[in-house]
PDB file of C-alpha atoms and ligand atoms in Angstrom:
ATOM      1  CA  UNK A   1      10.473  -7.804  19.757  1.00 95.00           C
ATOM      2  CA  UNK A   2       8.590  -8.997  23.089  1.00 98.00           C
ATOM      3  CA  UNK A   3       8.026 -12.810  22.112  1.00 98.00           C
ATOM      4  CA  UNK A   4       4.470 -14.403  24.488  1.00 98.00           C
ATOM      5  CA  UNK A   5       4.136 -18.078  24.781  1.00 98.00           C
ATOM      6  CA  UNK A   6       0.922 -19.365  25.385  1.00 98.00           C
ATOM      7  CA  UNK A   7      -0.449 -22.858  25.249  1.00 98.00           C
ATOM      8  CA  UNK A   8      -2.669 -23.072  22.703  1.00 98.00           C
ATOM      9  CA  UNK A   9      -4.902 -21.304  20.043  1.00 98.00           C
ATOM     10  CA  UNK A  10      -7.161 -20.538  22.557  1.00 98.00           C
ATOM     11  CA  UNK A  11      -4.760 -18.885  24.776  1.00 98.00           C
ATOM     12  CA  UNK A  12      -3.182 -17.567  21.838  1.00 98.00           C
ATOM     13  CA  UNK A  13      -6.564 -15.707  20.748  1.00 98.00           C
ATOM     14  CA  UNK A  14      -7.186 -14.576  24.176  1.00 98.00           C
ATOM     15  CA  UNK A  15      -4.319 -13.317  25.126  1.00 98.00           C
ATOM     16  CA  UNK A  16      -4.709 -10.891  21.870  1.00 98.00           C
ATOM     17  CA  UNK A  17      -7.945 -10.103  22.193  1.00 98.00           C
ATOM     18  CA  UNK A  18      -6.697  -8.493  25.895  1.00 98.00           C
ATOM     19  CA  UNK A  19      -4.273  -7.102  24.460  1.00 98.00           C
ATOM     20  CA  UNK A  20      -6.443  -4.903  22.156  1.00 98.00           C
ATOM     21  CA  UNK A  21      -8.935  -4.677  24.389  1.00 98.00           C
ATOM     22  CA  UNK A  22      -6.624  -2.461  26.793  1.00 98.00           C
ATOM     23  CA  UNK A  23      -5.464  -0.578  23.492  1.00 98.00           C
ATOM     24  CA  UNK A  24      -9.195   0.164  22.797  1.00 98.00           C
ATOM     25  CA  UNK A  25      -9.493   1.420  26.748  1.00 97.00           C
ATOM     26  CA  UNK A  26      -6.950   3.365  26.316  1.00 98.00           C
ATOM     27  CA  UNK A  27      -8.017   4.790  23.180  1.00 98.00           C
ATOM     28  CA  UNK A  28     -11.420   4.581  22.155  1.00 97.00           C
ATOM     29  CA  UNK A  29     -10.677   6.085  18.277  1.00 98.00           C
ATOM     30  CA  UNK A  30      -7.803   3.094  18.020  1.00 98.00           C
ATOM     31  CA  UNK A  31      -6.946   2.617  14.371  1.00 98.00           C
ATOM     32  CA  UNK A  32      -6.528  -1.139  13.977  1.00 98.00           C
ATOM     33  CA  UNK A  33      -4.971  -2.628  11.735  1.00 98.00           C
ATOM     34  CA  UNK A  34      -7.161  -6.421  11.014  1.00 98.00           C
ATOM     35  CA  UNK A  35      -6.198  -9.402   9.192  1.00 98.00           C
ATOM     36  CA  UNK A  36      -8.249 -12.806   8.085  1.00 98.00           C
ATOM     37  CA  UNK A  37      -7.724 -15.872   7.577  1.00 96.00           C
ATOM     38  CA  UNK A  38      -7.839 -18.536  10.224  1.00 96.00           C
ATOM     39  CA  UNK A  39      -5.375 -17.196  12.924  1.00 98.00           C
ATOM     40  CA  UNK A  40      -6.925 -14.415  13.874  1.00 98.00           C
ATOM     41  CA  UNK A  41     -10.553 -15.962  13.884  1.00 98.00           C
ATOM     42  CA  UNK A  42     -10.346 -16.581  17.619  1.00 98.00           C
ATOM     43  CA  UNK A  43      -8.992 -13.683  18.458  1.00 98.00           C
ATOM     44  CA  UNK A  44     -12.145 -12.014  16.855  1.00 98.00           C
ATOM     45  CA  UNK A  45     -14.753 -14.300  18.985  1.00 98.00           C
ATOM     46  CA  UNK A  46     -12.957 -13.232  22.162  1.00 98.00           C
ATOM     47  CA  UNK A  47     -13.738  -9.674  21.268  1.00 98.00           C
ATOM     48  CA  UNK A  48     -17.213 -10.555  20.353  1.00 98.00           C
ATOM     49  CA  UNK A  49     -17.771 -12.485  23.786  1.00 98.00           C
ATOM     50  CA  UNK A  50     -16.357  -9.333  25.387  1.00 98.00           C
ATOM     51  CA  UNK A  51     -18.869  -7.604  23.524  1.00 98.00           C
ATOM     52  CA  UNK A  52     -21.814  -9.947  24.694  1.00 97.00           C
ATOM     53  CA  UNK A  53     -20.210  -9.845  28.696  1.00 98.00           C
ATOM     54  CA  UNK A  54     -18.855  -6.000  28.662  1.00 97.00           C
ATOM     55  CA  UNK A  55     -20.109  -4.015  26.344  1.00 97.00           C
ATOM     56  CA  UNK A  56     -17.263  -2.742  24.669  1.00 97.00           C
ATOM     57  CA  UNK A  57     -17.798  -0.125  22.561  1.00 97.00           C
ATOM     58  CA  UNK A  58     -15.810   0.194  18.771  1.00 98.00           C
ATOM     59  CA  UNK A  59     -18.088   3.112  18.091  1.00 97.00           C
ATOM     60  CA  UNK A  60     -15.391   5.449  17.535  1.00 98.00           C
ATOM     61  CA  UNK A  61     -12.460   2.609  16.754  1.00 98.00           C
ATOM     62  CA  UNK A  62     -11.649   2.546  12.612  1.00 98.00           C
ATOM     63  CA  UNK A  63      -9.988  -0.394  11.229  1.00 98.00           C
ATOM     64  CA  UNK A  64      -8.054  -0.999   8.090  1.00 98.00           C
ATOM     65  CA  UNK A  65      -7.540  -4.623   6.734  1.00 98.00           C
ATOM     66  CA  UNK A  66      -4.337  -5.684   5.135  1.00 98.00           C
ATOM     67  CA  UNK A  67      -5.724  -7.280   2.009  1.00 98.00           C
ATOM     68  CA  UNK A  68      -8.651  -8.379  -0.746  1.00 98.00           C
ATOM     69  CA  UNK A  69      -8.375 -10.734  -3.215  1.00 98.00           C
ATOM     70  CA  UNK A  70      -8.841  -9.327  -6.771  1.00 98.00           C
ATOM     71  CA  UNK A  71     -11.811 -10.322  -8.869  1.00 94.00           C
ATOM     72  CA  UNK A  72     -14.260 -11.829  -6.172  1.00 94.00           C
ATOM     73  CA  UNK A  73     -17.078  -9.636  -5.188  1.00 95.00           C
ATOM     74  CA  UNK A  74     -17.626  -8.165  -1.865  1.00 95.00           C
ATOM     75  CA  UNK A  75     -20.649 -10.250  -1.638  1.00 95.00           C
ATOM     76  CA  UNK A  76     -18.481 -13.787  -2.364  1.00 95.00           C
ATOM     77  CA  UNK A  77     -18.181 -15.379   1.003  1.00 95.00           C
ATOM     78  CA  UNK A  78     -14.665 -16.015   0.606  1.00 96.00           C
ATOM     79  CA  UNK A  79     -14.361 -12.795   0.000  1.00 97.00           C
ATOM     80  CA  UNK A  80     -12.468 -11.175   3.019  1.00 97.00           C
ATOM     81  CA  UNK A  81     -14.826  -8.048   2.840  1.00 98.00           C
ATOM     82  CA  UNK A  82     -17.412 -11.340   3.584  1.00 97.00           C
ATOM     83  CA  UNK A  83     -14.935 -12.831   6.138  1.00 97.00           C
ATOM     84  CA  UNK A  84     -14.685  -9.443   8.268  1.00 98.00           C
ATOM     85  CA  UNK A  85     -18.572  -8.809   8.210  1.00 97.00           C
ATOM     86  CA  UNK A  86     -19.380 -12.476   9.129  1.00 98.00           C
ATOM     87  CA  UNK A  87     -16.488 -12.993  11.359  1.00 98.00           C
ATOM     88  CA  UNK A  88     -16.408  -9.692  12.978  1.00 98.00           C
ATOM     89  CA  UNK A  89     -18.177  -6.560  12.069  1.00 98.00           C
ATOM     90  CA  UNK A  90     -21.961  -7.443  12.010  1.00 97.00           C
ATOM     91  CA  UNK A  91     -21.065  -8.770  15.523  1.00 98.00           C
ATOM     92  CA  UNK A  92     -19.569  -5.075  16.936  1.00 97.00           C
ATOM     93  CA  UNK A  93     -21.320  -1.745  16.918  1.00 97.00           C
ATOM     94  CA  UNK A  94     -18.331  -0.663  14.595  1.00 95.00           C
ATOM     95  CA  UNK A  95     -19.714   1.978  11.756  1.00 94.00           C
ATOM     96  CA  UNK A  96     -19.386   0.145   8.507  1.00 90.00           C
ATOM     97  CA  UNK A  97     -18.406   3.877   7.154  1.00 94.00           C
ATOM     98  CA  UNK A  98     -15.094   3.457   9.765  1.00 96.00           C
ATOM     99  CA  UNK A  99     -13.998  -0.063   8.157  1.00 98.00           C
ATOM    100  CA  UNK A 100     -11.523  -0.029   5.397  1.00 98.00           C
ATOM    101  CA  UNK A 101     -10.574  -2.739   3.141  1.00 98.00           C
ATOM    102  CA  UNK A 102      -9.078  -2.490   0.011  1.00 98.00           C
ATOM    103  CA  UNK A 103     -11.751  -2.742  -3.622  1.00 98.00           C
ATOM    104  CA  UNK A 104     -10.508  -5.949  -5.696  1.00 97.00           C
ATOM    105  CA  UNK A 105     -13.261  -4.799  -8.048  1.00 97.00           C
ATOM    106  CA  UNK A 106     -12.270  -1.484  -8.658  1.00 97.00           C
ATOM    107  CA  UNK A 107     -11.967  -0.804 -12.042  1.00 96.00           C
ATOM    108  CA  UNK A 108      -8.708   0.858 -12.010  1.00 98.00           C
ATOM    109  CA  UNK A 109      -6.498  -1.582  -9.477  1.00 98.00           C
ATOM    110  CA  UNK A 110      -3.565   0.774  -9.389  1.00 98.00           C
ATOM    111  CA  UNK A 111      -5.595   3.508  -8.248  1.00 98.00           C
ATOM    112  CA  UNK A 112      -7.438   1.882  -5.692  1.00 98.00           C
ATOM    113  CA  UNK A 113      -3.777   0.875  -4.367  1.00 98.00           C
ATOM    114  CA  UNK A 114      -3.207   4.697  -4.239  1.00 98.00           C
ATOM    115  CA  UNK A 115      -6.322   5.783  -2.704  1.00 98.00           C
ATOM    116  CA  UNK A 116      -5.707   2.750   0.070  1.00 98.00           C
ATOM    117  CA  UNK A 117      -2.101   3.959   1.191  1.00 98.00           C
ATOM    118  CA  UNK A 118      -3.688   7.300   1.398  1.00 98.00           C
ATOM    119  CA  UNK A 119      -6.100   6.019   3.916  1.00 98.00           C
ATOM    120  CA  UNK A 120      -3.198   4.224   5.472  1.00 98.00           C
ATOM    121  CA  UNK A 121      -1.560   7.563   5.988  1.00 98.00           C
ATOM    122  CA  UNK A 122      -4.633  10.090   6.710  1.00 98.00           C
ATOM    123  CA  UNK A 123      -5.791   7.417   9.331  1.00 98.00           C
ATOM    124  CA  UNK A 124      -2.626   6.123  10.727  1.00 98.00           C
ATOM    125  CA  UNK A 125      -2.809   2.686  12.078  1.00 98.00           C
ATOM    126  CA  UNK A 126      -2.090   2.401  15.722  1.00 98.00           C
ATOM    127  CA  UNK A 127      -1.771  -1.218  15.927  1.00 98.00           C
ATOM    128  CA  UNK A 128      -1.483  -3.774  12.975  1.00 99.00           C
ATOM    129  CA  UNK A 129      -2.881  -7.515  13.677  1.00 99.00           C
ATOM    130  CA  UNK A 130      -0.950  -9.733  11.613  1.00 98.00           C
ATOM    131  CA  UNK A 131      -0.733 -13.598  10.885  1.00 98.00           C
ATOM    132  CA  UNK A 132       2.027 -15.163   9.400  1.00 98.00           C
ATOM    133  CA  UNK A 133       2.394 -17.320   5.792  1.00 96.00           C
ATOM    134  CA  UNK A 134       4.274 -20.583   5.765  1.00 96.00           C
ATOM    135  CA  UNK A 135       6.485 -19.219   3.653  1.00 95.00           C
ATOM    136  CA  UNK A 136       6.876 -16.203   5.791  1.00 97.00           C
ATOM    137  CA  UNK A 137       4.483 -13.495   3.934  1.00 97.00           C
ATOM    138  CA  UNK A 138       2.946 -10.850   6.017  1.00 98.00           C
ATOM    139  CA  UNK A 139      -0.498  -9.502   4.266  1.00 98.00           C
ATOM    140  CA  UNK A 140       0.085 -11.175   0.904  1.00 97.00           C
ATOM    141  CA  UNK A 141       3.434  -9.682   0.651  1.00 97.00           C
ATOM    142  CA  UNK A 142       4.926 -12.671  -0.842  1.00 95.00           C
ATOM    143  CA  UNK A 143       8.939 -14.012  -0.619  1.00 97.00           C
ATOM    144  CA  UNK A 144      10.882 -11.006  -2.992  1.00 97.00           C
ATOM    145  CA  UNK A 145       8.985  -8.276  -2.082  1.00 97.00           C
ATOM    146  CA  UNK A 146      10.912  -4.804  -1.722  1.00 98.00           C
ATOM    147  CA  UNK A 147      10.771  -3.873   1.660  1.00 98.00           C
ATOM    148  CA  UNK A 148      10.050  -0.179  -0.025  1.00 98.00           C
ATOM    149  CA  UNK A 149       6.861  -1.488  -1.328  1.00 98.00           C
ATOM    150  CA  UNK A 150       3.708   0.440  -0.262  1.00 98.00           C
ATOM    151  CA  UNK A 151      -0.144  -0.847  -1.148  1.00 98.00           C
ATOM    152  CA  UNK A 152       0.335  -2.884  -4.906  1.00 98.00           C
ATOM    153  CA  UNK A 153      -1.362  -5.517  -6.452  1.00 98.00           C
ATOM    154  CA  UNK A 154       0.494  -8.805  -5.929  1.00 97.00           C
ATOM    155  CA  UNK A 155       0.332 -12.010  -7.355  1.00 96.00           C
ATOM    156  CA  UNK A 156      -0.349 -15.261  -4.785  1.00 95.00           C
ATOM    157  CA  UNK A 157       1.964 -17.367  -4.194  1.00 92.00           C
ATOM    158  CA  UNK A 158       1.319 -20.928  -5.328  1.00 95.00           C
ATOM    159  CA  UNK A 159       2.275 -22.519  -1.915  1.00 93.00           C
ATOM    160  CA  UNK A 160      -0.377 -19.451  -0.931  1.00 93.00           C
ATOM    161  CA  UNK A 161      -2.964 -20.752  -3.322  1.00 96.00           C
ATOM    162  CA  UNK A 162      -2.367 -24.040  -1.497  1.00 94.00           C
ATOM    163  CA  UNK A 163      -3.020 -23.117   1.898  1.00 92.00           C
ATOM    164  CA  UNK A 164      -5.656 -20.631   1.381  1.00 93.00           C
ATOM    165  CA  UNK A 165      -7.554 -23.572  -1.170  1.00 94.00           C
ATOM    166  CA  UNK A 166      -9.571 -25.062   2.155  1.00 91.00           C
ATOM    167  CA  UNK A 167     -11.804 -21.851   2.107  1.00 90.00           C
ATOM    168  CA  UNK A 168     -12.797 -22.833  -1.958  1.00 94.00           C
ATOM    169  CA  UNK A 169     -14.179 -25.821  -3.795  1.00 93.00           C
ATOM    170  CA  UNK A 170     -10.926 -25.889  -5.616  1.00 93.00           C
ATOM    171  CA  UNK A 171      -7.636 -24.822  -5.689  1.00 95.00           C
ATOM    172  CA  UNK A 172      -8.864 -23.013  -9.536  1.00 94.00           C
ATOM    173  CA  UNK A 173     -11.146 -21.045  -7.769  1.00 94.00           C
ATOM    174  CA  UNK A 174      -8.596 -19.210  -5.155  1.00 95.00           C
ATOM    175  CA  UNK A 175      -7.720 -15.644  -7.000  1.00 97.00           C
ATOM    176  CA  UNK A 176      -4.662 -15.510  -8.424  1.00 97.00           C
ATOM    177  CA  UNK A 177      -4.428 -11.665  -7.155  1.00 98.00           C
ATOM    178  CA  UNK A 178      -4.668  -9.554  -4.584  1.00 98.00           C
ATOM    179  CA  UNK A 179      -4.574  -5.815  -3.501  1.00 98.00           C
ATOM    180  CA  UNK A 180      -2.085  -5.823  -0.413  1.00 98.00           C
ATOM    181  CA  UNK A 181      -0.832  -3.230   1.713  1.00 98.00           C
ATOM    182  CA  UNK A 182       3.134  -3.534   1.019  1.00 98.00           C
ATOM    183  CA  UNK A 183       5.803  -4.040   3.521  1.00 98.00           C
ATOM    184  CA  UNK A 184       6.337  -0.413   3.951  1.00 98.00           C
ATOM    185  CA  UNK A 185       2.433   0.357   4.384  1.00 98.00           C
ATOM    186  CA  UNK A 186       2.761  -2.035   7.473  1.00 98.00           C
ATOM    187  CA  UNK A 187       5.633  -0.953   8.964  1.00 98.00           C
ATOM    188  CA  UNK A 188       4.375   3.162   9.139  1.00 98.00           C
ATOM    189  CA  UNK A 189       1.474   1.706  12.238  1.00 98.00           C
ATOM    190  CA  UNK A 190       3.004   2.422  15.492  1.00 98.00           C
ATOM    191  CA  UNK A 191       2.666  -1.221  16.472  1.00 98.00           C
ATOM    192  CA  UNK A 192       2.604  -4.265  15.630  1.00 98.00           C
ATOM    193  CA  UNK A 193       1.118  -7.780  16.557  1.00 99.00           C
ATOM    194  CA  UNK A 194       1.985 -10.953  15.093  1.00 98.00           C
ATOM    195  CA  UNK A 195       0.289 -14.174  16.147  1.00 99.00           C
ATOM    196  CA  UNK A 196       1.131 -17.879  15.175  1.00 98.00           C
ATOM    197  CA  UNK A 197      -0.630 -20.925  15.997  1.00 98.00           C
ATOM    198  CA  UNK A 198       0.304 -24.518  15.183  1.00 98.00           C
ATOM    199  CA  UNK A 199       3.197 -26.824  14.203  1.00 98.00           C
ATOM    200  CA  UNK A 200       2.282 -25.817  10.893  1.00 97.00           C
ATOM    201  CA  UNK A 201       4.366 -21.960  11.633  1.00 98.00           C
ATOM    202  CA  UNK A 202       7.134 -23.928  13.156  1.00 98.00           C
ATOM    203  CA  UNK A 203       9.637 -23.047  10.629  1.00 98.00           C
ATOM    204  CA  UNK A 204       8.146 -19.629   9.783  1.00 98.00           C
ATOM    205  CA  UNK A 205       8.493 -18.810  13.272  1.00 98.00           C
ATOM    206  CA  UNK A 206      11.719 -20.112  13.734  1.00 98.00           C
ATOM    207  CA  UNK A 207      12.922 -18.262  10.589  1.00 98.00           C
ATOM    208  CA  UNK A 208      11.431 -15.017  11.879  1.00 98.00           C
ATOM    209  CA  UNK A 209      13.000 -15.369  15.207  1.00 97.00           C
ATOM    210  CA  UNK A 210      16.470 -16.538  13.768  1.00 95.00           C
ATOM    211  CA  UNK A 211      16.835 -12.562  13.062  1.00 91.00           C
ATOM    212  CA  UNK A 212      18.017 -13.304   9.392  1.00 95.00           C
ATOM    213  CA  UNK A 213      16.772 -10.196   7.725  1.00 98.00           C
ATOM    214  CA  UNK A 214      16.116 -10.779   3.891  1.00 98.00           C
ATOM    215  CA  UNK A 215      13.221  -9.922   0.840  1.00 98.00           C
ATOM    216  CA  UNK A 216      13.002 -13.429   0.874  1.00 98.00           C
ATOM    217  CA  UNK A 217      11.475 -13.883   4.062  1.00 98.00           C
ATOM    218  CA  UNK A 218       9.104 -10.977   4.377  1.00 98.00           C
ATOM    219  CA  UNK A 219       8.483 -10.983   7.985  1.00 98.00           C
ATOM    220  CA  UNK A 220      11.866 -10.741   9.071  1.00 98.00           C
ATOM    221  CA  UNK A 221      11.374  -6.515   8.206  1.00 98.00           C
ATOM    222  CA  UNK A 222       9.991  -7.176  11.562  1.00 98.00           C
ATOM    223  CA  UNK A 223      12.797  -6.508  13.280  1.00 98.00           C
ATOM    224  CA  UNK A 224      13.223  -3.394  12.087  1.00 98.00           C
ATOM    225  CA  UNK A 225      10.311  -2.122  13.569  1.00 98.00           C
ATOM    226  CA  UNK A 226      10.198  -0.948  17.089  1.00 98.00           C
ATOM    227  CA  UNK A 227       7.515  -2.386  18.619  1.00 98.00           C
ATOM    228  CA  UNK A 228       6.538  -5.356  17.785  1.00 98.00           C
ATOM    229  CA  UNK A 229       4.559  -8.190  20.136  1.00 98.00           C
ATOM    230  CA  UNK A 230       4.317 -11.664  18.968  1.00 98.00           C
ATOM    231  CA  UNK A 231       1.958 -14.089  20.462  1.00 98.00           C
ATOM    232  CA  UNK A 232       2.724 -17.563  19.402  1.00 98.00           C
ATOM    233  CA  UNK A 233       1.629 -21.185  20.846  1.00 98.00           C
ATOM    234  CA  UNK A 234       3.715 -24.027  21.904  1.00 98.00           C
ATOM    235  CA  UNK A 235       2.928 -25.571  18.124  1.00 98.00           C
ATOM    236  CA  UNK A 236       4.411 -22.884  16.380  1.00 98.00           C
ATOM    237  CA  UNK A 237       7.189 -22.549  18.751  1.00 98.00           C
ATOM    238  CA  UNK A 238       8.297 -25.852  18.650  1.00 97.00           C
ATOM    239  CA  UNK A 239      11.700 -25.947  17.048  1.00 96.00           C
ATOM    240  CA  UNK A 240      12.463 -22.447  18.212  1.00 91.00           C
ATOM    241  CA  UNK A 241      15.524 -23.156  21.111  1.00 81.00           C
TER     242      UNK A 241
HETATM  243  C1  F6R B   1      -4.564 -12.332   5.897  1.00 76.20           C
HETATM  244  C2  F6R B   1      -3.192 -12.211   5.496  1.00 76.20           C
HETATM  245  C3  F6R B   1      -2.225 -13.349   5.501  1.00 76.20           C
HETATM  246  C4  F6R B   1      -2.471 -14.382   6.608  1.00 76.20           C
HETATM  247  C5  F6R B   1      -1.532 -15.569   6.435  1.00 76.20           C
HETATM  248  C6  F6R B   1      -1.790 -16.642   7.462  1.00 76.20           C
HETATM  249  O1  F6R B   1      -5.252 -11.090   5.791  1.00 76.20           O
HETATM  250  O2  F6R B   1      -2.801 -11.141   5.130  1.00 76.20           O
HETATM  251  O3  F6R B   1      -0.921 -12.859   5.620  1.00 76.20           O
HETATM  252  O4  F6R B   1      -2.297 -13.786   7.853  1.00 76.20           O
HETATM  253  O5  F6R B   1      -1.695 -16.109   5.156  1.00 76.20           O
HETATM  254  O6  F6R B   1      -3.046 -17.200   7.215  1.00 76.20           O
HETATM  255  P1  F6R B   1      -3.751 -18.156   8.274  1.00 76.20           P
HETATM  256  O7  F6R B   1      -4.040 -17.337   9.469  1.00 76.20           O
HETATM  257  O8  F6R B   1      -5.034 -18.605   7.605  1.00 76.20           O
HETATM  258  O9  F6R B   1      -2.812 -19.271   8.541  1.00 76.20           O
END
C-alpha cells in the first residue's frame, strides 16, 4: 500500500486526477473503475479542466461505477447515474454506450447483479477509484460483508443513510438499497485508488492503516490486494502516527 499525503482536497483531487491521467496516456482503452459521492467530485473537475486545457481524449476509455441506489430513476438527480452525467460524463467525449453503472430499476435485481459482475469480468477494470465510508465501507459494501461477496443488492447502512441524507430533502427519502459491486468484484481490478479527505475519515483512515484485517471493517481487504495507492489529506490523516 503506497500511502500520498497531500494538503488538502484540492491537492488531494489533483494529485488523482494525474494520476489517471498518466494511466489514460498510457492506455487509451483504460477500464476505470468510478465512484460518487463527494470525494471524488474534485478529482472529476480536474479531469474536466484537463479536458478544457489538453484535450484529453476518453474516446476509447470504458468505465464501470461501483454502485446505484435501488428504486430512484436514472433521471432522479440524486441518482448516481444523474451524479456521473452531471458531474462527469456530459463534460468528456466518453461514449455513453462505454459507461457502466449498475440498473436499480431493473425489474429482476438479482439478475441485474449477475449481468453487472459479468461486465466486471468481460471488461476487467484496470484501476478502481474508491472513497471511503465513515464506518469503513468501500462501494456500499457495508461493516459484515463477506469478503467473497461479488455484485449483490445491499441494504444501507443507517450511519450511511446519515451521511449520504445532505444530497435529499430528508433522511426518508435516501434509498434504503442499493446494487453494489461486492468486495470480491473490487478486488479482481488490477489497481486500486483510495482517496480520503477531511477530519471527518480520521478514524476510518486510521482503522484502515492500523492493518487490522476484519468483515467488520470492509476496507481493510485492502491490504490484501497488491496494488493499492491511497491519496489522503492532512484532515483525514490526522490521528494516523
Ligand atoms: C460511492 C461509494 C461510497 C463512497 C463513500 C464516501 O460510489 O461507493 O463508498 O465512496 O460513501 O462518500 P463521500 O465521498 O461522499 O464521503
Amino acid at each position: 500500500m503506497e500511502i500520498i499525503q497531500v494538503s488538502n482536497y484540492e491537492e488531494m483531487s489533483k494529485r488523482a486526477a494525474e494520476f489517471l491521467l498518466k494511466k489514460i496516456e498510457q492506455n487509451p482503452s483504460l477500464a476505470l473503475g468510478l465512484a460518487t459521492g463527494s470525494t471524488p467530485k474534485g478529482l472529476y473537475e480536474q479531469l474536466i479542466l484537463d479536458r478544457k486545457e489538453h484535450g484529453t481524449s476518453y474516446e476509447h476509455v470504458t468505465t464501470i461505477n461501483l454502485d446505484e441506489y435501488i428504486g430512484l430513476p436514472a433521471s432522479n438527480p440524486n441518482s448516481y447515474h444523474s451524479f456521473m452525467k452531471e458531474n462527469l460524463f456530459r463534460h468528456l467525449d466518453i461514449p455513453l454506450s462505454n459507461s457502466y453503472l449498475p440498473n436499480g430499476e431493473a425489474a429482476d435485481l438479482q439478475k441485474e447483479c449477475t449481468r453487472y459482475e459479468s461486465i466486471i469480468d468481460e471488461k476487467g477494470i484496470d484501476v478502481q477509484v474508491l472513497g471511503i465510508g465513515q464506518n469503513g465501507h468501500i462501494g456500499f459494501n457495508e461493516p459484515g460483508t463477506s469478503f467473497n461477496q461479488t455484485t449483490h443488492i445491499t441494504t444501507l447502512a443507517q450511519s450511511t443513510r446519515q451521511a449520504n441524507a445532505r444530497f435529499f430533502q430528508s433522511i426518508e427519502e435516501v434509498p434504503k438499497q442499493a446494487i453494489t459491486m461486492g468486495i470480491a468484484s473490487i478486488m479482481k481490478s488490477s489497481e486500486i485508488l483510495l482517496l480520503a479527505s477531511g477530519a471527518k475519515k480520521a478514524e476510518a483512515v486510521h482503522q484502515l492503516l492500523s492493518g487490522e484485517i476484519s468483515e467488520d471493517f470492509p476496507a481493510s481487504v485492502l491490504h490484501h490486494h497488491p496494488h493499492v495507492t491511497i491519496i489522503a489529506d492532512d484532515g483525514a490523516l490526522s490521528i494516523v502516527t
